[in-house]
Coordinates of C-alpha atoms and ligand atoms in Angstrom, one line a residue:
X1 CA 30.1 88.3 79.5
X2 CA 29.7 88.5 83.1
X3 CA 26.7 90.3 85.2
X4 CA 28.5 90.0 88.4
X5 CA 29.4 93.0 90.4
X6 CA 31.4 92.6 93.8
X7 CA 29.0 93.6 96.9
X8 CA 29.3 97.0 98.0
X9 CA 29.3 96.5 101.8
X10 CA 32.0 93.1 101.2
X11 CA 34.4 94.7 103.9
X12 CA 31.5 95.1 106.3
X13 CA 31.5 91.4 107.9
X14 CA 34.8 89.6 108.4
X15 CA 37.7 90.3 110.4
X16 CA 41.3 90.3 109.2
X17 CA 43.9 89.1 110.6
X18 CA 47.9 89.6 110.4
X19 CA 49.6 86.9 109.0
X20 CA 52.6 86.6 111.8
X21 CA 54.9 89.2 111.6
X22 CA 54.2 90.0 108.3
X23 CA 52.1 93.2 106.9
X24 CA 49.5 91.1 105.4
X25 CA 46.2 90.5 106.7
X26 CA 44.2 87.3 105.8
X27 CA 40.2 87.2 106.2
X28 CA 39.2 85.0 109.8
X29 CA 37.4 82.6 106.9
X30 CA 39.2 81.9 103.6
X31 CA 37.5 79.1 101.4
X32 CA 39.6 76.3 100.2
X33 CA 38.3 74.7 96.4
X34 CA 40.0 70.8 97.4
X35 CA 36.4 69.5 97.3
X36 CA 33.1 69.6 95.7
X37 CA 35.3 71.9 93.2
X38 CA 36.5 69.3 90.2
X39 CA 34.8 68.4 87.2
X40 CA 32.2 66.1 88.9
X41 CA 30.2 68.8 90.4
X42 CA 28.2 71.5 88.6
X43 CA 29.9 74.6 87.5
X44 CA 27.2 76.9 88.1
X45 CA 26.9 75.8 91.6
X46 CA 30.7 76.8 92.3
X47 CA 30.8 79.7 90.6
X48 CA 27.8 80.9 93.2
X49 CA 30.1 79.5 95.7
X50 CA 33.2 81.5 95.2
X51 CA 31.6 84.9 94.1
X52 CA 29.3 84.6 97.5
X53 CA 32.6 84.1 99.2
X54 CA 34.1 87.7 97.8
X55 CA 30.5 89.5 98.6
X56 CA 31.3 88.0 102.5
X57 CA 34.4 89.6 102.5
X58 CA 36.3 86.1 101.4
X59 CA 39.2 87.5 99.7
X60 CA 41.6 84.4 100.5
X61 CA 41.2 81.2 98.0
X62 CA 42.9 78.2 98.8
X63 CA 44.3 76.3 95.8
X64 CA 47.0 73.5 94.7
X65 CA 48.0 71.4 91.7
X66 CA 46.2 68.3 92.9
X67 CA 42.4 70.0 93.4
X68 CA 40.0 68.3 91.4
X69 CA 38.9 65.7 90.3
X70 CA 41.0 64.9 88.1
X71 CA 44.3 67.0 89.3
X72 CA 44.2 70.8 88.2
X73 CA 40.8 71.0 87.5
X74 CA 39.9 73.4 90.7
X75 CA 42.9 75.4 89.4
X76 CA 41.4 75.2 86.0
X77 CA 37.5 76.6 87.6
X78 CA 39.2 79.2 89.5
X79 CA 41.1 80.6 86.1
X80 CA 37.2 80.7 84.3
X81 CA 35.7 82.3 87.1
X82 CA 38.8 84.8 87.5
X83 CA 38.5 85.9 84.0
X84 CA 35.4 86.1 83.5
X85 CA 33.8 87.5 86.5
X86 CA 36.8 88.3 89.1
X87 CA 39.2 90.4 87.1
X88 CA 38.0 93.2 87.9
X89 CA 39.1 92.6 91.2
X90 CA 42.2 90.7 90.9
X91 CA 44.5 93.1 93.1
X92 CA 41.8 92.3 96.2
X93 CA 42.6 89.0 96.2
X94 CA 44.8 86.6 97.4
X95 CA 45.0 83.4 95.5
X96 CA 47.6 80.5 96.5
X97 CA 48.8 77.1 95.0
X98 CA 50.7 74.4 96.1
X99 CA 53.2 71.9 94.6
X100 CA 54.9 68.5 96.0
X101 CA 52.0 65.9 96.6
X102 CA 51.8 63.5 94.2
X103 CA 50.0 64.4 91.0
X104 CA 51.1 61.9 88.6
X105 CA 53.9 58.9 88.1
X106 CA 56.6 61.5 87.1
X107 CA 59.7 61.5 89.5
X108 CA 58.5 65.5 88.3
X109 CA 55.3 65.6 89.2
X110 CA 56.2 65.1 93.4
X111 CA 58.2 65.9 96.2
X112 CA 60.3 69.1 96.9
X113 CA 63.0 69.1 94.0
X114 CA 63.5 72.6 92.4
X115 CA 62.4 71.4 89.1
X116 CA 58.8 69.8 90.2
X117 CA 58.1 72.9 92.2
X118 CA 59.1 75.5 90.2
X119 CA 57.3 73.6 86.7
X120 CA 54.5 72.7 88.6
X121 CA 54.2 76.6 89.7
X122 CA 54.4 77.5 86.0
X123 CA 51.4 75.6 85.5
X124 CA 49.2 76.6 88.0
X125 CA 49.7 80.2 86.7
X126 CA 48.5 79.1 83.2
X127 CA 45.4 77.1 84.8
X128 CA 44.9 80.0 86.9
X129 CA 44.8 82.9 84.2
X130 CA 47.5 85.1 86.4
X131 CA 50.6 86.1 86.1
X132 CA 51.1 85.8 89.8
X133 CA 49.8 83.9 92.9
X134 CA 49.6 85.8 96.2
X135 CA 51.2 82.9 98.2
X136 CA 53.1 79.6 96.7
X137 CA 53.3 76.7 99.3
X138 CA 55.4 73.6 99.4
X139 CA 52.6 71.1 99.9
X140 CA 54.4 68.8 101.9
X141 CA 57.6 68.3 103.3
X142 CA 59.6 66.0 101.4
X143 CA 62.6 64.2 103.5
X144 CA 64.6 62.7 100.2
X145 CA 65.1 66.5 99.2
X146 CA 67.3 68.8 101.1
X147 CA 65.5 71.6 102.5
X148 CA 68.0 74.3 100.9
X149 CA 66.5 72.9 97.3
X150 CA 63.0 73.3 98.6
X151 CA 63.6 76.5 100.4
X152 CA 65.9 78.0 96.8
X153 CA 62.9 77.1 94.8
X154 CA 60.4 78.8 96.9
X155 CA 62.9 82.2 97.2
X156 CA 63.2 81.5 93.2
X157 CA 59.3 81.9 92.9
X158 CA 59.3 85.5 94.8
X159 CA 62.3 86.6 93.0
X160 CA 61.1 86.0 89.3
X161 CA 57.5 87.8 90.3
X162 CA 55.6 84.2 90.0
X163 CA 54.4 84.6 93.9
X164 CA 54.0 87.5 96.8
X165 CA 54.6 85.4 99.7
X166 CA 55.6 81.2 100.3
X167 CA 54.5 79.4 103.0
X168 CA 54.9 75.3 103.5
X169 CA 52.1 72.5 104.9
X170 CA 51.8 69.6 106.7
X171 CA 55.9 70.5 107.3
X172 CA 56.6 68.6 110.9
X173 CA 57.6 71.6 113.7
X174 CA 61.6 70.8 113.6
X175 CA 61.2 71.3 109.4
X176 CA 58.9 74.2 109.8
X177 CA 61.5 76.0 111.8
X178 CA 64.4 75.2 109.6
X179 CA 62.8 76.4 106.3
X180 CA 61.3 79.7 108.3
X181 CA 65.4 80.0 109.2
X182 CA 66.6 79.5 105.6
X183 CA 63.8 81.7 103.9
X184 CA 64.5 84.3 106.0
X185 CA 68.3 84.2 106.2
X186 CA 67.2 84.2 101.7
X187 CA 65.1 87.3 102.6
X188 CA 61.7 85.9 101.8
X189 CA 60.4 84.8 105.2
X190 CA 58.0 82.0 105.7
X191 CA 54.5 83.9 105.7
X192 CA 52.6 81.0 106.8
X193 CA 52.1 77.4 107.2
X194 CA 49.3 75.1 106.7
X195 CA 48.0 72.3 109.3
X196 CA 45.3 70.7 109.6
X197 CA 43.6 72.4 113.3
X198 CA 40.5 71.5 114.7
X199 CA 38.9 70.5 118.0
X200 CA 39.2 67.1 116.7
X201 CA 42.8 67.5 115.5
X202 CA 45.0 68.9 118.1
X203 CA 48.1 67.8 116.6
X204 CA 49.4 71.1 116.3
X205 CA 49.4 72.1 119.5
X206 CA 51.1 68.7 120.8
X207 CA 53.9 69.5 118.3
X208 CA 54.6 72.6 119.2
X209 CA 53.6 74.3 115.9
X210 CA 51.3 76.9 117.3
X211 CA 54.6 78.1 119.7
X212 CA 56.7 77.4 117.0
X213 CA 54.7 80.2 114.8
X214 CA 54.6 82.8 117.5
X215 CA 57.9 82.6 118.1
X216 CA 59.1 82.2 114.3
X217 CA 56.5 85.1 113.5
X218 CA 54.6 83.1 110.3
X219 CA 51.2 82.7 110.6
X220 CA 49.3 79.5 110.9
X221 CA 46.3 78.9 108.3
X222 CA 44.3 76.3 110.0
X223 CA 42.8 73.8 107.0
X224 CA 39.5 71.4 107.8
X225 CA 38.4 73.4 111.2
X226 CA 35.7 71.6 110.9
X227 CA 36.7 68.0 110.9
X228 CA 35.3 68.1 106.8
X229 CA 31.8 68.4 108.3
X230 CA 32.0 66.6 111.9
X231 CA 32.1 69.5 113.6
X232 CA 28.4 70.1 112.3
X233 CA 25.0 69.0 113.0
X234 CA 25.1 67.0 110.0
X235 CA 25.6 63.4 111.0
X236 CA 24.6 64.2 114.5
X237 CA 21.4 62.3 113.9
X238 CA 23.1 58.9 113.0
X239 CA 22.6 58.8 109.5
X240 CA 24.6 60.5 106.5
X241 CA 22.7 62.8 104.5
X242 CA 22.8 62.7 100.5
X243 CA 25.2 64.6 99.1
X244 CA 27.3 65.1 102.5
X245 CA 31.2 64.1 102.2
X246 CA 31.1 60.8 104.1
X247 CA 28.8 59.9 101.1
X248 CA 30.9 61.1 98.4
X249 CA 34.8 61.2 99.0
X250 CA 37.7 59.0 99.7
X251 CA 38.8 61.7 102.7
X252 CA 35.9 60.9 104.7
X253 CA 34.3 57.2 104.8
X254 CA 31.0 56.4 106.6
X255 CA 33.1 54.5 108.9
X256 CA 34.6 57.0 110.6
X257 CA 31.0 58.5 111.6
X258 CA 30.8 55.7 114.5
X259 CA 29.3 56.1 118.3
X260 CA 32.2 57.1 119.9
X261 CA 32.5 60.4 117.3
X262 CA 28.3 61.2 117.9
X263 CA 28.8 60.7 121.6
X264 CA 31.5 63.5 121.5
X265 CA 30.1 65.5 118.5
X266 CA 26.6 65.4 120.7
X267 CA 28.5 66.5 123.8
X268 CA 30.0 70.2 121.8
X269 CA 26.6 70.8 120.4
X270 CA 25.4 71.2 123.7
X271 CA 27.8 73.3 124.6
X272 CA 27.3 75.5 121.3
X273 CA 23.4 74.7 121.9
X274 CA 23.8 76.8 125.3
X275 CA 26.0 79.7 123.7
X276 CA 23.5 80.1 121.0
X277 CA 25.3 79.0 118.4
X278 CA 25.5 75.9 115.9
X279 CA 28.3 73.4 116.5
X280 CA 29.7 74.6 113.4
X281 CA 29.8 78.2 114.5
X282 CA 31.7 76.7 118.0
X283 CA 34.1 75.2 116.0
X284 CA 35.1 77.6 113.7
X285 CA 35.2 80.2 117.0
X286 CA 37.6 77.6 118.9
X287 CA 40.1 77.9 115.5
X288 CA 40.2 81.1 115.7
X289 CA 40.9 81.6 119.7
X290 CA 44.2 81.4 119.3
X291 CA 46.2 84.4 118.1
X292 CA 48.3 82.6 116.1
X293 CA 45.7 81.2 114.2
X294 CA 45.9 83.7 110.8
X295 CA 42.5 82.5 109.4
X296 CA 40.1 79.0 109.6
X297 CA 40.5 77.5 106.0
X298 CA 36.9 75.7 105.3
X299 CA 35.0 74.7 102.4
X300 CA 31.6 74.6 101.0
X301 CA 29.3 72.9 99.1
X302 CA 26.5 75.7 99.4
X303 CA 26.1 79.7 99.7
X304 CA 24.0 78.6 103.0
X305 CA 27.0 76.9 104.6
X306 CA 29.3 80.1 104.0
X307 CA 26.6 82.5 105.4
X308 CA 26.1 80.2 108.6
X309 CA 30.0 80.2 108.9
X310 CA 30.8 83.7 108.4
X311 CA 28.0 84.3 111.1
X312 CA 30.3 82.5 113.7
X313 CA 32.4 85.4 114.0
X314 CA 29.7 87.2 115.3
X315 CA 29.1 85.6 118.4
X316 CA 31.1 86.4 121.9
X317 CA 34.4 84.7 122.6
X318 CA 34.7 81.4 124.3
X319 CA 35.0 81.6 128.0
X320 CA 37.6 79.7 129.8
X321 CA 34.9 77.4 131.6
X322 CA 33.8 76.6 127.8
X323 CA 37.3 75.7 126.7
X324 CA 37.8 73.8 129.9
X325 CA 34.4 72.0 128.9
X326 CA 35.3 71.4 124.9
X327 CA 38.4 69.7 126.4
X328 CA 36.6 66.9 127.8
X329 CA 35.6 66.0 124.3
X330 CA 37.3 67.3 122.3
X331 CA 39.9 64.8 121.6
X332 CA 42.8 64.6 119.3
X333 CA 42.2 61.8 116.4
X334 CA 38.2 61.4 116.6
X335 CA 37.0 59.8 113.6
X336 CA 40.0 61.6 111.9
X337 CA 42.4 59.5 109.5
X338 CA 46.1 60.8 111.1
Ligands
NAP401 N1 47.3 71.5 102.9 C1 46.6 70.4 102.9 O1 47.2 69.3 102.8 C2 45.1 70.5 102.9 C3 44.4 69.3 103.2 C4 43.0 69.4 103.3 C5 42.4 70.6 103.1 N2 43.2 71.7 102.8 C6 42.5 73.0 102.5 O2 41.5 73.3 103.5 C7 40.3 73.6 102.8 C8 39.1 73.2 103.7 O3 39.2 71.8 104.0 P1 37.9 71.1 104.4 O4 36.9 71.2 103.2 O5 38.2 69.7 104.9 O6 37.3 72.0 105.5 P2 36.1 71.9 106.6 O7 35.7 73.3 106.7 O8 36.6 71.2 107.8 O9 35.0 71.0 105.9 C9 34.2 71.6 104.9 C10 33.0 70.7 104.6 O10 32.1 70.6 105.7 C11 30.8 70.7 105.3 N3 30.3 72.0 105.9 C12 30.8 73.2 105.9 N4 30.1 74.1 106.5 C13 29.0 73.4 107.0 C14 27.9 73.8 107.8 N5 27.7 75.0 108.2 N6 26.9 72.8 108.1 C15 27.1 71.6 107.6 N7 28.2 71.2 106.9 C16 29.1 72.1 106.6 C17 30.8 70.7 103.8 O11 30.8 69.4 103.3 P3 29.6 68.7 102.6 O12 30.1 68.3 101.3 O13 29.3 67.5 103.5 O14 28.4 69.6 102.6 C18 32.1 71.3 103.5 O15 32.6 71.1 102.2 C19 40.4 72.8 101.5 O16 39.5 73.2 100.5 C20 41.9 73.0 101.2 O17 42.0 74.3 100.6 C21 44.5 71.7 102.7

C-alpha cells in the first residue's frame, strides 16, 4: 500500500503550454521512460523518478511499446507505479504510447498496418493498467503502408475510447502534413508530433516541421533536447562518468563524445556560464524559444537532474545576441547518429 501523496504546491513551478490549436495544455518539461526505465535498473530508483516528476508539476509521461529493456517493460513500470501510487490522480495525467517501430519478427509487431497499431494499442493499455491513454502516436512513418490505413487506425483509437488525442513521430514534413490533412478531414486532428529538437539537432527546422506545425496547428513535442546528455556538463571534462549513457546504451557510444563535440559543447557552456545558468538549463530554454515548441521531452536518471531542469524555466529568455552566438556552435549533426 502506497505512502505517497501528490505535492500540494505541484502546479506552483512549470509552465503549460497549448498543444497547437488544440485546448490541451502540455507541462514546458514532460519526462520520457525510453531509458534508464527497463528491467536493468532499479525499481525503487524510478519509482522516485516519476513521482518527483508529478510533485514538479510533470503531468506529461512519455511511453511506447518498445521502452525497456526488454520491449514493454517501461510500459509495464509505469502500470505498477500507476496503480499503486498514481491512481489517485489518473484524470491529472497525460500518459501516451506509441506503436510501429519494430518490437519483434512479426510482420505484426511493426510498421503502420491497422492491425499492428491497433493490437499493439490493446496491449499497452493492459501493461499500462488503463483503460485509456491520453495520446496514441504512430511511432514512425511507415512508407509500405498507405497513410489512410495508418491515419483510419489512429481515428479508430479515438473513436472506441482507447486514446484522447493521436499524434505521429519521426513522420518526414510532406507525411506530417498529409496525415494532419486526413485526421482532420476524419475529425480527430493531429494533436502533436514528435521530433527529435535540440541545439545539436536542427533537423526540424531545415525541414520545415516547425512552419509546418504553426501553420497545421499541432504542436511539436521536442524529444532528446538535450542531445541524451551532451548538452550537459557531463562529458565536458573529457571523460565519461560511470553510470552516464555514453557508458551504458547502444543510443549513445563513447565515440561520439570526440573534440570536435567538447570544442562546441565548451563554447555553449560559456555562453550559459555568463547567463547564470548550466548548459543544461541553456539547452532546455533554447527548445522552448520557439512557440511551436508544446513542451521539451527529457529524461532522467536522478530526482537531482529533474530539479536542475525544471529550474531552467526560471531563468530570463534568450536574447537575440545569445541565439546569434549559440548559432556559431550549435550545429546540426554534432556527435548525433542522424
Ligand atoms: N519518438 C521517438 O522516436 C523518441 C526517440 C528518443 C526519445 N524519445 C522520447 O524522448 C524522451 C527523452 O529522450 P532523451 O532521454 O534522449 O532526452 P534528453 O533529455 O536529451 O537526455 C536525457 C539524459 O540526459 C542526462 N541528463 C538529463 N538531465 C541532466 C542534467 N541536468 N545533467 C546531466 N545529465 C543530465 C541523463 O542521462 P544519464 O543517464 O547520462 O544520466 C538523461 O537520461 C525519451 O524518454 C522518450 O520518451 C522519443
Amino acid at each position: 500500500m502506497t505512502t505517497y501523496r501528490a505535492a500540494a504546491d505541484r502546479y506552483e513551478r512549470l509552465q503549460y503550454r497549448r498543444a497547437g490549436r488544440s485546448g490541451l495544455d502540455l507541462p514546458a518539461l514532460s519526462l520520457g521512460l525510453w531509458q534508464k526505465f527497463g528491467a536493468d535498473y532499479p525499481f525503487e530508483k524510478q519509482r522516485e523518478i516519476v513521482l518527483h516528476a508529478f510533485d514538479l508539476g510533470i503531468t506529461h509521461f512519455d511511453n511506447a511499446n518498445r521502452y525497456g529493456p526488454p520491449f514493454r517493460a517501461a510500459e509495464k513500470f509505469f502500470g505498477h507505479v500507476l496503480r499503486t501510487d498514481l491512481a489517485p490522480y489518473r484524470d491529472e495525467l497525460i500518459l501516451t504510447t506509441k506503436a510501429g517501430n519494430p518490437i519483434g519478427p512479426s510482420p505484426y509487431f511493426k510498421g503502420g498496418s491497422r492491425k499492428s497499431l491497433l493490437t499493439s494499442l490493446e496491449h499497452s493499455l493492459r501493461d499500462l493498467g488503463t483503460e485509456y491513454v491520453d495520446i496514441f502516436y504512430h511511432h514512425r512513418a511507415d512508407p509500405s503502408t498507405p497513410l489512410e490505413e495508418t491515419a483510419g487506425a489512429l481515428v479508430s483509437a479515438v473513436q472506441q475510447g482507447k486514446a484522447l488525442y493521436v499524434g505521429v513521430s519521426n513522420y518526414p514534413t510532406a507525411a506530417a502534413h498529409t496525415m494532419a490533412e486526413l485526421l482532420r478531414a476524419a475529425g480527430v486532428p493531429l494533436l502533436v508530433h514528435q521530433p527529435r529538437y535540440s541545439i545539436f539537432d536542427r533537423g526540424p527546422e531545415k525541414s520545415g516541421l516547425l512552419d509546418l506545425a504553426g501553420a497545421d496547428g499541432f504542436g511539436l513535442v521536442a524529444y532528446s533536447p538535450l542531445a541524451q546528455g551532451l548538452l550537459t556538463d557531463k562529458y565536458l571534462a573529457g571523460r565519461i562518468p560511470a553510470g552516464a549513457r555514453a557508458a551504458n546504451s547502444t543510443f549513445l557510444s563513447p565515440e561520439q563524445i570526440d573534440d570536435v563535440y567538447r570544442e562546441r559543447a565548451a563554447a555553449l557552456n560559456g555562453i550559459a556560464r555568463d547567463r547564470g545558468q548550466s548548459l543544461a538549463q541553456l539547452a532546455l530554454q533554447w527548445v522552448l524559444r520557439r512557440p511551436e515548441i508544446t513542451t521539451a521531452l527529457i529524461g532522467a536518471s536522478s530526482t537531482g537532474q529533474l530539479d536542475h531542469n525544471v529550474a531552467a524555466l526560471d531563468f530570463p529568455p534568450l536574447t537575440e545576441a545569445e541565439l546569434t552566438l549559440i548559432d556559431q556552435h550549435g550545429i546540426h549533426g554534432t556527435a548525433q547518429r542522424t
